[in-house]
Short mmCIF file of C-alpha atoms and ligand atoms in Angstrom, two decimals:
data_model
loop_
_atom_site.label_atom_id
_atom_site.label_comp_id
_atom_site.label_asym_id
_atom_site.label_seq_id
_atom_site.Cartn_x
_atom_site.Cartn_y
_atom_site.Cartn_z
CA UNK A 168 -40.82 105.34 66.45
CA UNK A 169 -40.19 109.07 66.68
CA UNK A 170 -40.89 111.05 63.38
CA UNK A 171 -38.24 113.50 62.36
CA UNK A 172 -39.48 116.52 59.95
CA UNK A 173 -36.48 118.82 58.47
CA UNK A 174 -38.71 122.19 57.87
CA UNK A 175 -37.67 124.85 55.60
CA UNK A 176 -38.99 128.40 55.66
CA UNK A 177 -38.18 131.31 53.14
CA UNK A 178 -41.43 133.22 52.28
CA UNK A 179 -40.09 136.53 53.13
CA UNK A 180 -36.65 137.64 54.53
CA UNK A 181 -35.80 134.99 56.86
CA UNK A 182 -33.92 131.82 55.85
CA UNK A 183 -34.89 129.36 58.40
CA UNK A 184 -34.52 125.34 58.80
CA UNK A 185 -35.52 123.33 61.87
CA UNK A 186 -35.75 119.81 62.99
CA UNK A 187 -38.95 118.83 64.68
CA UNK A 188 -39.89 115.52 66.56
CA UNK A 189 -43.01 114.12 66.39
CA UNK A 190 -44.38 117.59 65.69
CA UNK A 191 -43.97 118.78 69.05
CA UNK A 192 -40.34 119.02 70.19
CA UNK A 193 -37.89 121.33 68.63
CA UNK A 194 -34.64 119.92 68.18
CA UNK A 195 -33.24 122.75 66.20
CA UNK A 196 -34.75 126.01 64.97
CA UNK A 197 -32.35 128.13 63.00
CA UNK A 198 -33.15 131.68 61.50
CA UNK A 199 -31.03 133.86 59.46
CA UNK A 200 -32.58 137.34 59.02
CA UNK A 201 -31.57 139.53 56.10
CA UNK A 202 -33.03 142.54 57.97
CA UNK A 203 -29.60 144.23 57.51
CA UNK A 204 -29.86 144.07 53.90
CA UNK A 205 -33.25 145.48 53.56
CA UNK A 206 -32.93 148.23 56.20
CA UNK A 207 -31.63 150.89 54.27
CA UNK A 208 -34.66 150.72 51.60
CA UNK A 209 -37.52 151.05 54.58
CA UNK A 210 -38.51 147.49 53.33
CA UNK A 211 -38.19 144.16 51.57
CA UNK A 212 -36.48 144.39 48.30
CA UNK A 213 -37.59 141.06 46.75
CA UNK A 214 -34.39 140.47 44.45
CA UNK A 215 -32.11 140.87 47.62
CA UNK A 216 -34.32 138.55 49.53
CA UNK A 217 -34.30 135.86 46.68
CA UNK A 218 -30.36 136.12 46.38
CA UNK A 219 -29.57 135.99 50.15
CA UNK A 220 -31.79 132.97 50.49
CA UNK A 221 -29.96 131.40 47.98
CA UNK A 222 -26.63 132.17 49.68
CA UNK A 223 -28.02 130.88 52.97
CA UNK A 224 -30.34 127.97 52.59
CA UNK A 225 -27.45 125.15 52.50
CA UNK A 226 -25.58 126.32 55.53
CA UNK A 227 -28.86 126.95 57.39
CA UNK A 228 -30.24 123.58 56.46
CA UNK A 229 -26.76 122.04 57.70
CA UNK A 230 -26.74 124.02 61.02
CA UNK A 231 -30.25 122.70 61.62
CA UNK A 232 -29.16 119.19 61.24
CA UNK A 233 -25.85 119.90 63.18
CA UNK A 234 -27.73 121.32 66.25
CA UNK A 235 -30.30 118.57 66.27
CA UNK A 236 -27.31 116.06 65.89
CA UNK A 237 -28.88 114.18 63.20
CA UNK A 238 -28.03 113.58 59.59
CA UNK A 239 -29.96 113.57 56.46
CA UNK A 240 -30.43 109.86 56.98
CA UNK A 241 -32.38 110.33 59.91
CA UNK A 242 -35.07 112.46 58.74
CA UNK A 243 -38.34 111.02 57.95
CA UNK A 244 -39.76 113.74 55.64
CA UNK A 245 -39.04 117.17 54.46
CA UNK A 246 -41.73 119.94 54.82
CA UNK A 247 -41.52 123.55 53.12
CA UNK A 248 -43.47 126.52 53.22
CA UNK A 249 -45.10 127.04 49.49
CA UNK A 250 -47.11 130.22 50.24
CA UNK A 251 -48.26 132.86 50.55
CA UNK A 252 -44.91 134.79 49.96
CA UNK A 253 -42.55 136.42 47.75
CA UNK A 254 -42.42 134.22 44.97
CA UNK A 255 -38.58 134.38 44.38
CA UNK A 256 -38.16 133.63 47.93
CA UNK A 257 -40.17 130.93 48.11
CA UNK A 258 -38.99 129.16 45.13
CA UNK A 259 -35.47 128.99 46.90
CA UNK A 260 -36.94 126.98 49.94
CA UNK A 261 -38.97 125.03 47.55
CA UNK A 262 -36.29 123.68 45.45
CA UNK A 263 -34.08 122.91 48.34
CA UNK A 264 -36.93 120.90 50.06
CA UNK A 265 -37.58 118.94 46.62
CA UNK A 266 -33.93 118.11 45.99
CA UNK A 267 -33.86 116.61 49.56
CA UNK A 268 -36.93 114.76 49.63
CA UNK A 269 -36.05 113.41 46.23
CA UNK A 270 -32.50 112.24 47.05
CA UNK A 271 -33.43 110.57 50.11
CA UNK A 272 -36.93 109.29 48.68
CA UNK A 273 -38.97 110.67 51.54
CA UNK A 274 -41.96 112.33 51.43
CA UNK A 275 -42.10 115.87 50.49
CA UNK A 276 -44.86 118.11 52.51
CA UNK A 277 -45.85 121.59 51.19
CA UNK A 278 -47.21 123.91 54.17
CA UNK A 279 -49.38 126.94 54.06
CA UNK A 280 -47.29 129.81 55.82
CA UNK A 281 -50.45 131.13 57.42
CA UNK A 282 -51.35 127.47 58.57
CA UNK A 283 -47.94 127.36 60.07
CA UNK A 284 -47.99 130.44 62.25
CA UNK A 285 -51.26 129.07 63.74
CA UNK A 286 -49.50 125.81 64.48
CA UNK A 287 -46.70 127.65 66.29
CA UNK A 288 -49.21 127.20 69.23
CA UNK A 289 -48.91 123.21 68.93
CA UNK A 290 -45.02 123.75 70.19
CA UNK A 291 -45.62 125.58 73.33
CA UNK A 292 -45.46 123.87 76.81
CA UNK A 293 -47.91 121.85 78.32
CA UNK A 294 -48.18 120.11 75.07
CA UNK A 295 -49.94 116.86 76.24
CA UNK A 296 -52.21 118.64 78.21
CA UNK A 297 -53.00 121.36 75.48
CA UNK A 298 -52.98 119.20 72.39
CA UNK A 299 -55.63 116.64 73.76
CA UNK A 300 -58.22 119.37 74.17
CA UNK A 301 -56.43 122.04 71.84
CA UNK A 302 -59.88 122.25 69.54
CA UNK A 303 -61.73 124.44 68.73
CA UNK A 304 -59.83 127.33 69.32
CA UNK A 305 -60.01 130.90 67.59
CA UNK A 306 -56.72 132.45 66.37
CA UNK A 307 -55.83 135.99 65.88
CA UNK A 308 -53.44 135.78 63.04
CA UNK A 309 -51.53 138.85 62.67
CA UNK A 310 -48.37 139.32 60.56
CA UNK A 311 -46.76 141.54 58.10
CA UNK A 312 -48.99 140.60 55.18
CA UNK A 313 -52.30 139.42 56.85
CA UNK A 314 -54.63 140.04 59.85
CA UNK A 315 -57.37 137.84 60.40
CA UNK A 316 -59.46 136.07 62.94
CA UNK A 317 -59.86 132.17 62.40
CA UNK A 318 -62.19 129.67 64.07
CA UNK A 319 -59.96 126.61 63.97
CA UNK A 320 -62.40 123.51 64.41
CA UNK A 321 -59.65 120.73 63.69
CA UNK A 322 -57.01 120.28 61.41
CA UNK A 323 -57.73 121.60 57.89
CA UNK A 324 -61.03 122.76 59.51
CA UNK A 325 -60.76 126.76 59.13
CA UNK A 326 -63.50 129.46 59.22
CA UNK A 327 -62.22 132.87 58.31
CA UNK A 328 -64.48 135.40 60.14
CA UNK A 329 -62.64 138.35 59.87
CA UNK A 330 -59.72 139.83 57.87
CA UNK A 331 -58.32 142.98 57.12
CA UNK A 332 -59.81 145.24 54.49
CA UNK A 333 -56.53 147.37 53.98
CA UNK A 334 -52.99 147.25 55.68
CA UNK A 335 -52.16 144.37 58.01
CA UNK A 336 -51.29 145.13 61.45
CA UNK A 337 -47.60 144.52 60.97
CA UNK A 338 -47.81 146.70 57.84
CA UNK A 339 -49.58 149.75 59.59
CA UNK A 340 -46.45 149.36 62.17
CA UNK A 341 -43.98 149.17 59.64
CA UNK A 342 -45.42 151.95 57.53
CA UNK A 343 -45.70 154.44 60.47
CA UNK A 344 -42.09 153.64 61.65
CA UNK A 345 -41.07 154.49 58.22
CA UNK A 346 -42.88 157.50 57.94
CA UNK A 347 -41.36 158.43 61.50
CA UNK A 348 -37.93 157.54 60.10
CA UNK A 349 -37.29 155.36 63.31
CA UNK A 350 -36.24 152.20 61.46
CA UNK A 351 -37.27 148.62 59.83
CA UNK A 352 -39.00 146.61 60.76
CA UNK A 353 -41.68 149.13 62.65
CA UNK A 354 -43.15 146.46 65.03
CA UNK A 355 -40.36 145.73 67.32
CA UNK A 356 -38.93 149.51 67.25
CA UNK A 357 -42.27 150.89 68.35
CA UNK A 358 -42.96 148.10 70.84
CA UNK A 359 -39.72 149.16 72.60
CA UNK A 360 -39.91 152.91 72.46
CA UNK A 361 -43.65 152.57 73.34
CA UNK A 362 -42.49 151.44 76.85
CA UNK A 363 -41.29 154.92 77.32
CA UNK A 364 -44.30 157.02 76.24
CA UNK A 365 -47.94 157.13 77.36
CA UNK A 366 -50.41 155.32 75.41
CA UNK A 367 -53.20 157.69 76.44
CA UNK A 368 -51.37 160.74 75.14
CA UNK A 369 -53.16 161.07 71.82
CA UNK A 370 -56.70 159.05 71.11
CA UNK A 371 -56.09 158.00 67.64
CA UNK A 372 -59.16 156.59 65.91
CA UNK A 373 -60.02 152.78 66.38
CA UNK A 374 -61.81 152.26 63.18
CA UNK A 375 -64.33 149.23 63.00
CA UNK A 376 -63.95 148.54 66.66
CA UNK A 377 -67.33 147.90 67.32
CA UNK A 378 -68.36 146.74 63.88
CA UNK A 379 -68.08 143.14 62.89
CA UNK A 380 -64.71 141.21 62.72
CA UNK A 381 -63.14 142.74 59.69
CA UNK A 382 -60.28 145.12 60.31
CA UNK A 383 -59.02 148.18 58.85
CA UNK A 384 -55.67 149.84 59.78
CA UNK A 385 -55.00 152.26 57.21
CA UNK A 386 -57.06 154.95 58.99
CA UNK A 387 -54.96 154.67 62.21
CA UNK A 388 -51.67 155.09 60.02
CA UNK A 389 -53.51 158.29 58.42
CA UNK A 390 -54.54 159.70 61.70
CA UNK A 391 -50.95 159.28 62.77
CA UNK A 392 -49.52 161.00 59.79
CA UNK A 393 -52.38 163.96 60.06
CA UNK A 394 -51.25 164.39 63.73
CA UNK A 395 -47.46 165.00 63.05
CA UNK A 396 -48.40 167.30 59.82
CA UNK A 397 -50.70 169.26 62.34
CA UNK A 398 -47.68 169.52 64.75
CA UNK A 399 -45.94 171.39 62.15
CA UNK A 400 -42.63 169.45 62.59
CA UNK A 401 -42.54 167.92 59.21
CA UNK A 402 -39.23 169.40 58.42
CA UNK A 403 -37.76 168.02 61.79
CA UNK A 404 -39.05 164.88 62.59
CA UNK A 405 -40.62 164.59 66.19
CA UNK A 406 -38.07 163.35 68.98
CA UNK A 407 -38.19 162.52 72.74
CA UNK A 408 -41.21 162.35 74.85
CA UNK A 409 -43.32 163.72 72.00
CA UNK A 410 -42.28 160.78 69.55
CA UNK A 411 -42.70 157.99 72.03
CA UNK A 412 -46.16 159.59 73.08
CA UNK A 413 -47.16 159.36 69.37
CA UNK A 414 -45.76 155.58 68.94
CA UNK A 415 -47.37 154.44 72.42
CA UNK A 416 -50.52 155.86 71.50
CA UNK A 417 -50.49 154.55 67.74
CA UNK A 418 -49.82 150.92 69.22
CA UNK A 419 -52.21 151.21 71.69
CA UNK A 420 -54.95 151.92 69.21
CA UNK A 421 -53.71 149.00 67.00
CA UNK A 422 -53.84 146.69 69.95
CA UNK A 423 -57.27 148.15 71.21
CA UNK A 424 -58.96 147.11 68.15
CA UNK A 425 -57.29 143.69 67.93
CA UNK A 426 -57.98 142.56 71.33
CA UNK A 427 -61.86 143.99 71.49
CA UNK A 428 -62.58 142.04 68.48
CA UNK A 429 -60.93 138.84 69.38
CA UNK A 430 -62.80 138.74 72.99
CA UNK A 431 -65.85 139.65 71.12
CA UNK A 432 -65.47 136.96 68.60
CA UNK A 433 -64.73 134.38 71.33
CA UNK A 434 -67.85 135.15 73.38
CA UNK A 435 -70.30 135.30 70.15
CA UNK A 436 -69.02 132.01 69.20
CA UNK A 437 -68.82 130.56 72.63
CA UNK A 438 -65.00 129.59 72.03
CA UNK A 439 -62.97 129.26 75.23
CA UNK A 440 -59.36 128.93 73.72
CA UNK A 441 -57.62 131.71 71.85
CA UNK A 442 -54.55 131.17 70.03
CA UNK A 443 -52.09 134.35 69.08
CA UNK A 444 -50.25 133.82 65.84
CA UNK A 445 -48.02 135.72 63.59
CA UNK A 446 -45.42 138.22 63.82
CA UNK A 447 -47.45 141.21 65.29
CA UNK A 448 -48.00 138.49 68.35
CA UNK A 449 -44.64 139.31 69.38
CA UNK A 450 -46.01 142.61 70.53
CA UNK A 451 -45.62 143.02 74.23
CA UNK A 452 -48.45 145.31 74.67
CA UNK A 453 -50.80 142.87 72.38
CA UNK A 454 -49.73 139.79 74.66
CA UNK A 455 -50.40 141.57 77.94
CA UNK A 456 -53.61 143.36 76.99
CA UNK A 457 -55.16 139.98 75.37
CA UNK A 458 -54.12 138.02 78.37
CA UNK A 459 -55.76 140.65 80.83
CA UNK A 460 -58.87 141.03 79.07
CA UNK A 461 -59.23 136.99 78.35
CA UNK A 462 -58.65 136.34 81.97
CA UNK A 463 -61.38 138.69 82.87
CA UNK A 464 -63.67 136.91 80.45
CA UNK A 465 -62.50 133.39 81.91
CA UNK A 466 -60.64 132.49 78.34
CA UNK A 467 -57.75 130.89 78.14
CA UNK A 468 -54.90 132.33 75.76
CA UNK A 469 -52.19 130.44 74.21
CA UNK A 470 -49.35 132.72 73.13
CA UNK A 471 -46.36 131.20 71.74
CA UNK A 472 -42.78 132.47 72.65
CA UNK A 473 -41.27 135.10 70.61
CA UNK A 474 -39.08 133.11 68.62
CA UNK A 475 -42.15 131.05 67.31
CA UNK A 476 -44.39 134.12 66.87
CA UNK A 477 -42.08 135.82 63.70
CA UNK A 478 -41.06 133.62 60.81
CA UNK A 479 -39.52 130.58 61.58
CA UNK A 480 -39.18 126.91 60.20
CA UNK A 481 -40.14 124.99 63.49
CA UNK A 482 -43.92 126.24 63.05
CA UNK A 483 -43.62 124.63 59.41
CA UNK A 484 -42.49 121.30 60.91
CA UNK A 485 -45.15 121.40 63.51
CA UNK A 486 -48.02 121.60 61.00
CA UNK A 487 -46.25 119.27 58.54
CA UNK A 488 -46.39 116.49 61.19
CA UNK A 489 -50.40 116.26 61.42
CA UNK A 490 -50.35 116.79 57.30
CA UNK A 491 -47.85 113.47 57.08
CA UNK A 492 -50.16 111.86 59.81
CA UNK A 493 -53.02 112.21 57.41
CA UNK A 494 -50.89 111.05 54.34
CA UNK A 495 -51.39 114.49 52.91
CA UNK A 496 -47.80 114.69 51.34
CA UNK A 497 -46.95 116.82 48.38
CA UNK A 498 -46.08 115.57 44.68
CA UNK A 499 -42.67 116.98 43.39
CA UNK A 500 -44.67 119.27 41.06
CA UNK A 501 -45.46 121.18 44.14
CA UNK A 502 -45.68 124.99 43.35
CA UNK A 503 -44.89 128.25 44.91
CA UNK A 504 -48.09 130.18 45.35
CA UNK A 505 -47.52 133.80 46.16
CA UNK A 506 -51.20 134.46 47.34
CA UNK A 507 -52.02 131.08 48.76
CA UNK A 508 -54.92 131.23 51.02
CA UNK A 509 -55.58 129.61 54.36
O1 KG4 B 1494 -44.93 136.87 60.65
P1 KG4 B 1494 -43.90 137.72 60.32
O2 KG4 B 1494 -42.56 137.41 60.75
O3 KG4 B 1494 -43.67 137.73 58.80
C1 KG4 B 1494 -45.03 137.65 58.00
O4 KG4 B 1494 -45.36 136.54 57.58
O5 KG4 B 1494 -45.26 138.72 57.62
O6 KG4 B 1494 -44.34 139.25 60.50
C2 KG4 B 1494 -43.69 140.31 60.41
C3 KG4 B 1494 -44.25 141.51 61.20
C4 KG4 B 1494 -43.75 142.72 60.71
O7 KG4 B 1494 -44.56 143.53 60.07
C5 KG4 B 1494 -43.20 143.28 61.75
O8 KG4 B 1494 -43.05 144.70 62.11
C6 KG4 B 1494 -44.04 142.66 62.81
O9 KG4 B 1494 -44.42 141.27 62.68
N1 KG4 B 1494 -43.57 142.42 64.27
C7 KG4 B 1494 -44.23 143.37 65.38
C8 KG4 B 1494 -43.19 142.86 66.56
N2 KG4 B 1494 -42.44 142.13 66.01
C9 KG4 B 1494 -42.74 141.69 64.65
N3 KG4 B 1494 -44.98 144.08 65.32
C10 KG4 B 1494 -45.31 144.67 66.56
N4 KG4 B 1494 -44.80 144.37 67.70
C11 KG4 B 1494 -43.60 143.50 67.48
N5 KG4 B 1494 -42.82 143.38 68.99
ZN1 ZN B 1495 -44.95 134.99 58.66
#
């Protein structure tokens, strides 16, 4: 019998719900972004995020069911992200999930958002082939709040070998975009603008590139700020070719650090599979560079489609499926944990 899981994700500024069949087939994956409401503040305003989640959660869940052509009665379990994330945002999804699970008398499954990002890789094509020999794999998890290299030896068997000591990769993208006044969130904007620029125009620093597996990105961000200040154009922001060259060079510096360390880690630990995860894995330069370098080293790279890289609920359903199979369901006193670790 097929297992149908309704999954809910509200850890940040996306209200999302999905129906996933057997941990692999996405029947629906509905995402409502709040970016329009936060944009003018240049970042997420937690209070606005919570309020918007409350407005959107029920219609989004209904849309997920309708799109999947199922009803509440068809569900086998309800999964929900319970951390890490914004506490007020998490509580909205968690309350909805608890109510549904309680009313239907079906299991509630609390999912770690970071694990969910990694499990987006369980939803990609070639499923049967990949899943049977997916472990072990090295995951580069890069999002707005986290940057880490994780050895994934099996379900619930993680070994974090590197993490950022300051800014997360996505945070660096967002902060640089904010400084340059080019919009929010910075990642997708810089990605798009960089296509017009020369990534070799400015040789920004690549901190710790050959040093261990931890990351440090705040230095690259500062290098961009210093570069702009030196140009003495603080009163009028750089534009045109100057601007696209700056962002392309900044992006290349971040990508070089991420790719170099990932490949080195795979070789050092003798891992043949690499899995990209998290919002920054939507970055076209990162995707292309990692694939190219991995190919040279005869490493296999899994890269989820864009919609599964940034926050979504299908990845939560994928993770939950394996928890359910292991009987690792949650009790109704499951709490939202803002700083939940992997
Ligand atoms: O995983 P995610 O959606 O939310 C968190 O869990 O943080 O990641 C959001 C981050 C933001 O910092 C955003 O700027 C970045 O992912 N991002 C990108 C791209 N798309 C999203 N960064 C670089 N290039 C992109 N195309
Ligand atoms: Zn995320």
